[in-house]
Coordinates of C-alpha atoms in Angstrom, one line a residue:
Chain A
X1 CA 204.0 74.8 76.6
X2 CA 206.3 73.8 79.4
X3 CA 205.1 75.8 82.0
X4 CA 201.7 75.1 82.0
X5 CA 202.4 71.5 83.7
X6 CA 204.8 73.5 85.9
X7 CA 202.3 76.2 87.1
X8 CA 200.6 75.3 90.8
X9 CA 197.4 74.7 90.9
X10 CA 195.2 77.9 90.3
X11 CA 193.7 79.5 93.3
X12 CA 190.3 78.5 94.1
X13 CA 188.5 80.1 97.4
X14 CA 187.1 77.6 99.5
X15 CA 183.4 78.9 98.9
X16 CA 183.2 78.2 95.1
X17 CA 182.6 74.9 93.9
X18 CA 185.1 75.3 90.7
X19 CA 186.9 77.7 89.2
X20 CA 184.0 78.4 86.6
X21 CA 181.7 79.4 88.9
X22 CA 184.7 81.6 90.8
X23 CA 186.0 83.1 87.7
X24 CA 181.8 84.0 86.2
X25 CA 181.6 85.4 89.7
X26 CA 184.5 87.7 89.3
X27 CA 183.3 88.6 86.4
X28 CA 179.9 89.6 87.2
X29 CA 181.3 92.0 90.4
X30 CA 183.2 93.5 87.9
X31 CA 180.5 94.3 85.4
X32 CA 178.5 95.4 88.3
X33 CA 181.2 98.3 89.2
X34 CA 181.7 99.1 85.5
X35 CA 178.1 99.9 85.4
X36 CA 178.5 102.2 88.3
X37 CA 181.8 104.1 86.4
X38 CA 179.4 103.9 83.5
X39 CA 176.7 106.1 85.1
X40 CA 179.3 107.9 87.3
X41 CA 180.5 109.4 83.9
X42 CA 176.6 109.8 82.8
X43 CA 176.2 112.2 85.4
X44 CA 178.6 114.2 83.0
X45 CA 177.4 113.2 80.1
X46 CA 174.0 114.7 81.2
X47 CA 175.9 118.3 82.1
X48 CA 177.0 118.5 78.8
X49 CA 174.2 117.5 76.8
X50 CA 172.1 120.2 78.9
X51 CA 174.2 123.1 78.8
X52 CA 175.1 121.9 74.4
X53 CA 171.0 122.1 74.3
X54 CA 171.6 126.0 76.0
X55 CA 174.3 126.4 73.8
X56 CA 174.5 124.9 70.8
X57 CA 176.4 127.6 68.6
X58 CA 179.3 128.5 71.4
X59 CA 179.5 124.9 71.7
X60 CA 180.2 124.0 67.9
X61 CA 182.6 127.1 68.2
X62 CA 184.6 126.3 70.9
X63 CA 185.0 122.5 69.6
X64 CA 186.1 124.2 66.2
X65 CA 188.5 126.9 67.6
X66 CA 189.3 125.5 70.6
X67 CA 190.9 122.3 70.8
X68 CA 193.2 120.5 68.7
X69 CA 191.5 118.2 66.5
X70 CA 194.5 115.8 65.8
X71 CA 195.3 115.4 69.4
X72 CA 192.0 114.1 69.9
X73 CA 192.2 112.0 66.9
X74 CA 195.8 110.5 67.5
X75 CA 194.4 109.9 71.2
X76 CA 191.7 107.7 69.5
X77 CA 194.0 105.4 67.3
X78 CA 196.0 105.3 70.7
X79 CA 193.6 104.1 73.1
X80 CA 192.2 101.6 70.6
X81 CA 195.3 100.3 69.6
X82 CA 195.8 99.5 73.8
X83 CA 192.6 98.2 73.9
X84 CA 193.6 95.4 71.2
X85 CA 196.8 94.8 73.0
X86 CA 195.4 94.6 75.9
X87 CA 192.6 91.8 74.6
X88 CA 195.8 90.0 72.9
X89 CA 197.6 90.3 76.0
X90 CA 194.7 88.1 78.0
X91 CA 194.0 85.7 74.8
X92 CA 198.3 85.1 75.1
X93 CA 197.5 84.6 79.2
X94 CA 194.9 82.0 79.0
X95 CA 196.9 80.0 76.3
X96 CA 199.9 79.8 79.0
X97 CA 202.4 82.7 77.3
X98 CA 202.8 84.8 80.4
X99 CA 205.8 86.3 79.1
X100 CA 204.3 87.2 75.6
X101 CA 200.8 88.6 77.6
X102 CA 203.2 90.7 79.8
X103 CA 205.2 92.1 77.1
X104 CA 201.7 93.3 75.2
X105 CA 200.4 94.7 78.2
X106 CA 203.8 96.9 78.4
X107 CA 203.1 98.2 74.6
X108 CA 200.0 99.2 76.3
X109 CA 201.2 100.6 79.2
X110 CA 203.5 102.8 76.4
X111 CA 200.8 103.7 74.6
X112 CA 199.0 105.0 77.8
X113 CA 201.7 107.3 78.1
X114 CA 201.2 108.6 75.2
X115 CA 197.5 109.0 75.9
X116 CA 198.5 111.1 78.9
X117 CA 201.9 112.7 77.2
X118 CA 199.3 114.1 74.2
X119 CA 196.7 115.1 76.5
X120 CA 199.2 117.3 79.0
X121 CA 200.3 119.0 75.4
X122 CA 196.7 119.8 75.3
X123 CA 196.2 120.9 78.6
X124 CA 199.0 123.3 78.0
X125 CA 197.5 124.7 75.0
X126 CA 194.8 125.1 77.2
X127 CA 196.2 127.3 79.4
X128 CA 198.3 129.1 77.3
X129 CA 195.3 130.1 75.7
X130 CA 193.5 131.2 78.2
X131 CA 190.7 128.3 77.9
X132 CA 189.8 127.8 81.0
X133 CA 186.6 127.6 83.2
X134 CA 185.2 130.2 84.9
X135 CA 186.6 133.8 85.6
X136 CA 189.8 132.2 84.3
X137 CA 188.2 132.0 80.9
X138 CA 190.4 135.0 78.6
X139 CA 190.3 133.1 75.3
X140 CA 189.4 136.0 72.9
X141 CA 188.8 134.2 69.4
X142 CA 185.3 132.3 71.1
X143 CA 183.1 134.5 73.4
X144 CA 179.2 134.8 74.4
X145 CA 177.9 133.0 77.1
X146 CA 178.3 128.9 77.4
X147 CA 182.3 129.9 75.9
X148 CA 183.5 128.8 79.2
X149 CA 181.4 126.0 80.2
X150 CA 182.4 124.3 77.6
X151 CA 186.0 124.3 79.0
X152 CA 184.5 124.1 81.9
X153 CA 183.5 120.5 80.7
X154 CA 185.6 119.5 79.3
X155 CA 188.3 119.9 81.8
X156 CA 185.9 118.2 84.3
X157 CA 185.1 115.5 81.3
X158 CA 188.8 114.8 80.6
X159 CA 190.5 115.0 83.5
X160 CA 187.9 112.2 85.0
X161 CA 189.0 110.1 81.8
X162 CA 192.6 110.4 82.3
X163 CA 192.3 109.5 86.1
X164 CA 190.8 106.8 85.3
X165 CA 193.7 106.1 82.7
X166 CA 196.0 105.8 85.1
X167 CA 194.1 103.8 87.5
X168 CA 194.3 101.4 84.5
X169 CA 197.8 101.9 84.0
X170 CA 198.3 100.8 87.7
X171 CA 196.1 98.0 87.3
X172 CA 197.6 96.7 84.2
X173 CA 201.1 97.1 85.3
X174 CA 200.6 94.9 88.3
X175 CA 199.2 92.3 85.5
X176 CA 202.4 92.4 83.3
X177 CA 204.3 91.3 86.6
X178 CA 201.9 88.5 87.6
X179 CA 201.9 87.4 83.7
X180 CA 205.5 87.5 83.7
X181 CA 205.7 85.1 86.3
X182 CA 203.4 82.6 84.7
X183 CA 200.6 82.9 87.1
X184 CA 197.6 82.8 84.3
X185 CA 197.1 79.7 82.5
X186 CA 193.9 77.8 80.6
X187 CA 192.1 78.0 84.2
X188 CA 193.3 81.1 85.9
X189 CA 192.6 83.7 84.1
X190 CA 190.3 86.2 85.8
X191 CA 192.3 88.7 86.9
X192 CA 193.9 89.6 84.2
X193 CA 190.5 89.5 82.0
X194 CA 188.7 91.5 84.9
X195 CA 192.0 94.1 84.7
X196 CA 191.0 94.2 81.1
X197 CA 187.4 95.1 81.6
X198 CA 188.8 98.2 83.3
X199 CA 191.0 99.4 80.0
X200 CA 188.3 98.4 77.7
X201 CA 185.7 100.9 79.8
X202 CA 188.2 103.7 79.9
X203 CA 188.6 103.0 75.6
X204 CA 184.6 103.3 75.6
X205 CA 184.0 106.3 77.2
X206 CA 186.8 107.9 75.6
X207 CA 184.9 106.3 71.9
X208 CA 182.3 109.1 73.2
X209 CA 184.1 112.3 74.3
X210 CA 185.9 112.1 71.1
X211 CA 183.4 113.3 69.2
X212 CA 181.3 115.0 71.8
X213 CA 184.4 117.3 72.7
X214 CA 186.4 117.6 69.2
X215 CA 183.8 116.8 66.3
X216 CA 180.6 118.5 66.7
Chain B
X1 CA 194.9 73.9 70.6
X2 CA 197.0 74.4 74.5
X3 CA 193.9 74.1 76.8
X4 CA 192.3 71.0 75.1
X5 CA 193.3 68.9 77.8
X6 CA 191.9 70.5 80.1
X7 CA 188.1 69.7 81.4
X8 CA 187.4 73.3 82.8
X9 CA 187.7 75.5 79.8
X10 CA 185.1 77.7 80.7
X11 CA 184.3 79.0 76.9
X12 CA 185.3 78.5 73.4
X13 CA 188.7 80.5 73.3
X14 CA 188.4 82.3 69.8
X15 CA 192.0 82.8 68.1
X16 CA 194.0 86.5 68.2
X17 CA 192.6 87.1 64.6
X18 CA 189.4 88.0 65.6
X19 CA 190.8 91.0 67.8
X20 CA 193.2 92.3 64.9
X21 CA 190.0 92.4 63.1
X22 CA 187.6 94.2 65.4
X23 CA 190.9 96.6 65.9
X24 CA 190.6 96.9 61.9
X25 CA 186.7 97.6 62.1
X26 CA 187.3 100.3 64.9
X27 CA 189.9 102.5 63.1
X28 CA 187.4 102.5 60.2
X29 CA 185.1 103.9 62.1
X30 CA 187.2 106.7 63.4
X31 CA 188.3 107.6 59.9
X32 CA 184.7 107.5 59.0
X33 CA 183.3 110.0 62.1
X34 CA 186.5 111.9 61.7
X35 CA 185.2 112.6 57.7
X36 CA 181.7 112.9 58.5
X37 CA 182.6 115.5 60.8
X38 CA 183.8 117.6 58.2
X39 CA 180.9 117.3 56.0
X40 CA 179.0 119.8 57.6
X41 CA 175.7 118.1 57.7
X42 CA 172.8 120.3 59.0
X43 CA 172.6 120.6 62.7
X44 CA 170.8 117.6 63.9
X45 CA 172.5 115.3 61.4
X46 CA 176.2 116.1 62.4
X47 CA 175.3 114.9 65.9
X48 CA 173.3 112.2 65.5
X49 CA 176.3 110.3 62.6
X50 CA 178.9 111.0 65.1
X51 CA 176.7 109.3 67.9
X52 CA 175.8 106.4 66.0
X53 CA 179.2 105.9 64.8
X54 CA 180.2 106.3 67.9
X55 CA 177.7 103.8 69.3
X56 CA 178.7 101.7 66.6
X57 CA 182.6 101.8 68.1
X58 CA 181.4 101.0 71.3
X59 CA 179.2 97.9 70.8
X60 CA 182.6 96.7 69.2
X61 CA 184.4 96.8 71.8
X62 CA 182.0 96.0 74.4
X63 CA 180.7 92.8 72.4
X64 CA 184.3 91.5 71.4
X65 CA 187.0 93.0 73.4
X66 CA 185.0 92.6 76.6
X67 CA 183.8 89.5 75.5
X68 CA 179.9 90.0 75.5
X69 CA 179.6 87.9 72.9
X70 CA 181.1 84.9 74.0
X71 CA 180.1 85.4 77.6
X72 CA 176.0 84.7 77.7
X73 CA 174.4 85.1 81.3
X74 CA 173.7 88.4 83.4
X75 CA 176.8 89.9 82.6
X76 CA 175.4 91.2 79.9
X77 CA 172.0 92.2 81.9
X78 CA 173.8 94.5 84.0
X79 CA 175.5 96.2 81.5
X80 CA 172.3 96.4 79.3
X81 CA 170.8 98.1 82.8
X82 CA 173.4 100.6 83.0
X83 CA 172.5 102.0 79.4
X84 CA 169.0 102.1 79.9
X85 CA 169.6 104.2 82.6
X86 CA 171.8 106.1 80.7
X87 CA 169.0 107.1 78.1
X88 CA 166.6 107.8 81.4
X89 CA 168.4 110.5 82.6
X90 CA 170.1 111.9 79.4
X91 CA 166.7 111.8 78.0
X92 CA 164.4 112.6 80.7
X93 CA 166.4 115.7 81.5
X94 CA 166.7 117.1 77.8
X95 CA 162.8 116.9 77.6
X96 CA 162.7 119.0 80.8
X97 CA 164.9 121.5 79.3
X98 CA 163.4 121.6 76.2
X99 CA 159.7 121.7 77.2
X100 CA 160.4 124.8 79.4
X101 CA 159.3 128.3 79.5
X102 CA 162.2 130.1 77.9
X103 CA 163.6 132.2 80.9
X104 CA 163.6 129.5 83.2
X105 CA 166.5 128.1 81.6
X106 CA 169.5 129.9 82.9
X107 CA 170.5 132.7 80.2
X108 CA 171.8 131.4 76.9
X109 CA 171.7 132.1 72.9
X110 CA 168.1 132.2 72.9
X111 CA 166.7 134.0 75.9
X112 CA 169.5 136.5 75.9
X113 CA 167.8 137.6 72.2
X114 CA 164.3 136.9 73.9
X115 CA 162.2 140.2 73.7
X116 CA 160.8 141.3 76.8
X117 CA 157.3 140.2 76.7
X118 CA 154.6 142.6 76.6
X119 CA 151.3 142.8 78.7
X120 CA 149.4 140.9 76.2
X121 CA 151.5 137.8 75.9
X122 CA 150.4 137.1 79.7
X123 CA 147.1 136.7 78.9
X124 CA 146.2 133.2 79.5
X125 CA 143.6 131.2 77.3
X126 CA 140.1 132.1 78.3
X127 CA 141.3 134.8 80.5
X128 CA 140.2 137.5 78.6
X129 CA 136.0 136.7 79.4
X130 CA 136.9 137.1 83.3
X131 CA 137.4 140.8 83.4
X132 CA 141.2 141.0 84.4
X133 CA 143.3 139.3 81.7
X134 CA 146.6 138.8 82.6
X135 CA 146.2 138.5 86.2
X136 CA 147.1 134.7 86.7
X137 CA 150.5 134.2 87.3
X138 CA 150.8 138.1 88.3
X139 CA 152.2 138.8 91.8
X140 CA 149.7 141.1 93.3
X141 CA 150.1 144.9 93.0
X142 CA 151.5 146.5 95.4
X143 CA 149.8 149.6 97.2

């Protein structure tokens, strides 16, 4: 590894007496916000499970007739298969191969894109089909009340996720540069691993709309 | 191993294989709920597979991919604190709906197909000795 002697010393803020302390530090503000995002998405989580309890049958309906099962599927494989690029990409950092960890983290930047590519498909399904919430709601095939709220949902549900999925593109895009120029090493590290935190939540919550919006 | 020589490795560093196999473990799973799905099983079971699978998936990830496992201390506190709160209000809230008088839920599958009750289903336990059964929870009549 010849850059790791050439890296610079890593950064450590005057206030921390090592960089273990910094970097568990970092690590616990960013667990701290994830378990905000985690019950920001409860809230709609809880929506859905009340208003599946009013509505069971439209519900199973709308998931059967509705959307398209192998987009959801395929969106699955994609998201986990950034997640483990993503976790390759900061085991790559910490051993000093910036320029490996930066060209994983673009594979997952790709397969991000093809998160969001499948998912606009969808959304023009959508409303093609007329599956939409509210008075929008013309889809003929699944009616009776609940029908829309379950787009209603799932829009809300969805288009929460794939913010957040590009928040984590952003994040992980400014990581691939700062890996490519060998800022990470043995030491330095957190940023990266805190950048992966971030994907890893948006993979997890996606784990549970899968089958909450395509299987049931 | 590249960070031997260094003092401050904050944890044992675990090779690459160990993610390729968690990967493994996770599209497993998917193939499994994506099968069990289209089982049919009756309508409690079809849920409650796809949750636990689901749950299955995401202590995976959480454990190994965001490093729980490895990574002792309060990280794992707060994140255990989130879920618990989680399973307060998911769970709190279904008993409310559940335990309800039918029509004050909003209208749905069930109180839609609700017959309108008749005099005597108003009639309260023990009401019926007091002279006036059906009066409690009766606005008064009107003149």
């Amino acid at each position: 590894m010849p850059e790791l002697t050439a890296r610079a010393a890593p950064p450590l803020a005057h206030h921390f007496v090592d960089m273990r302390q910094q970097t568990e530090a970092a690590r616990l503000g960013m667990w701290l916000f994830l378990a905000s995002e985690v019950l920001l998405f409860t809230g709609l989580f809880t929506a859905y499970s009340i208003y599946r309890y009013l509505y069971a049958g439209v519900f199973e309906e709308a998931s059967r007739k509705g959307v398209e099962l192998w987009a959801g599927t395929t969106n699955t494989f994609v998201l986990i298969t950034s997640s483990l690029t993503v976790a390759l990409a900061i085991h790559f950092a910490r051993l000093g191969r910036g320029k490996l960890a930066a060209a994983l983290l673009g594979v997952s930047l790709l397969l991000g894109c093809a998160f969001l590519g499948i998912k606009a498909i969808e959304y023009a399904n959508h409303f093609h089909e007329g599956q939409l919430p509210g008075k929008f709601y013309t889809f003929a095939e699944v009616q009776g009340p609940g029908a829309s709220m379950f787009f209603t949902l799932y829009f809300i549900m969805t288009g929460l996720h794939g913010l957040h999925v590009i928040a984590g593109m952003t994040v992980l895009a400014v990581m691939a540069v700062r890996a490519w120029r060998e800022e990470f090493g043995p030491e330095h590290y957190a940023p990266i691993e805190i950048a992966g935190l971030y994907w890893h939540l948006v993979d997890l919550i996606w784990i549970f709309l899968y089958p909450l919006l395509y299987l049931i | 191993m590249p960070n031997g020589e260094h003092q401050t490795a904050l944890e044992p560093h675990h090779g690459a294989g160990r993610y390729v196999a968690v990967w493994v473990a996770l599209c497993a799973l998917t193939v499994g709920t994506l099968l069990a799905s289209r089982l049919s099983l009756g309508p409690p079971w079809h849920l409650l597979v796809a949750l636990a699978i689901a749950a299955a998936k995401a202590g995976l990830v959480a454990l190994f991919f965001m490093h729980l496992w490895d990574q002792p201390g309060v990280n794992r506190l707060v994140f255990a604190t989130s879920l618990v709160f989680v399973a307060l209000l998911i769970g709190l809230v279904l008993l409310d709906s559940a335990t309800r008088f039918p029509l004050a839920n909003p209208p749905n599958e069930r109180t839609l197909r609700f017959e309108p009750p008749s005099f005597e289903t108003h009639v309260q336990p023990g009401e019926r000795e007091q002279g006036e059964p059906g009066a409690i929870g009766r606005p008064p009549a009107r003149e």
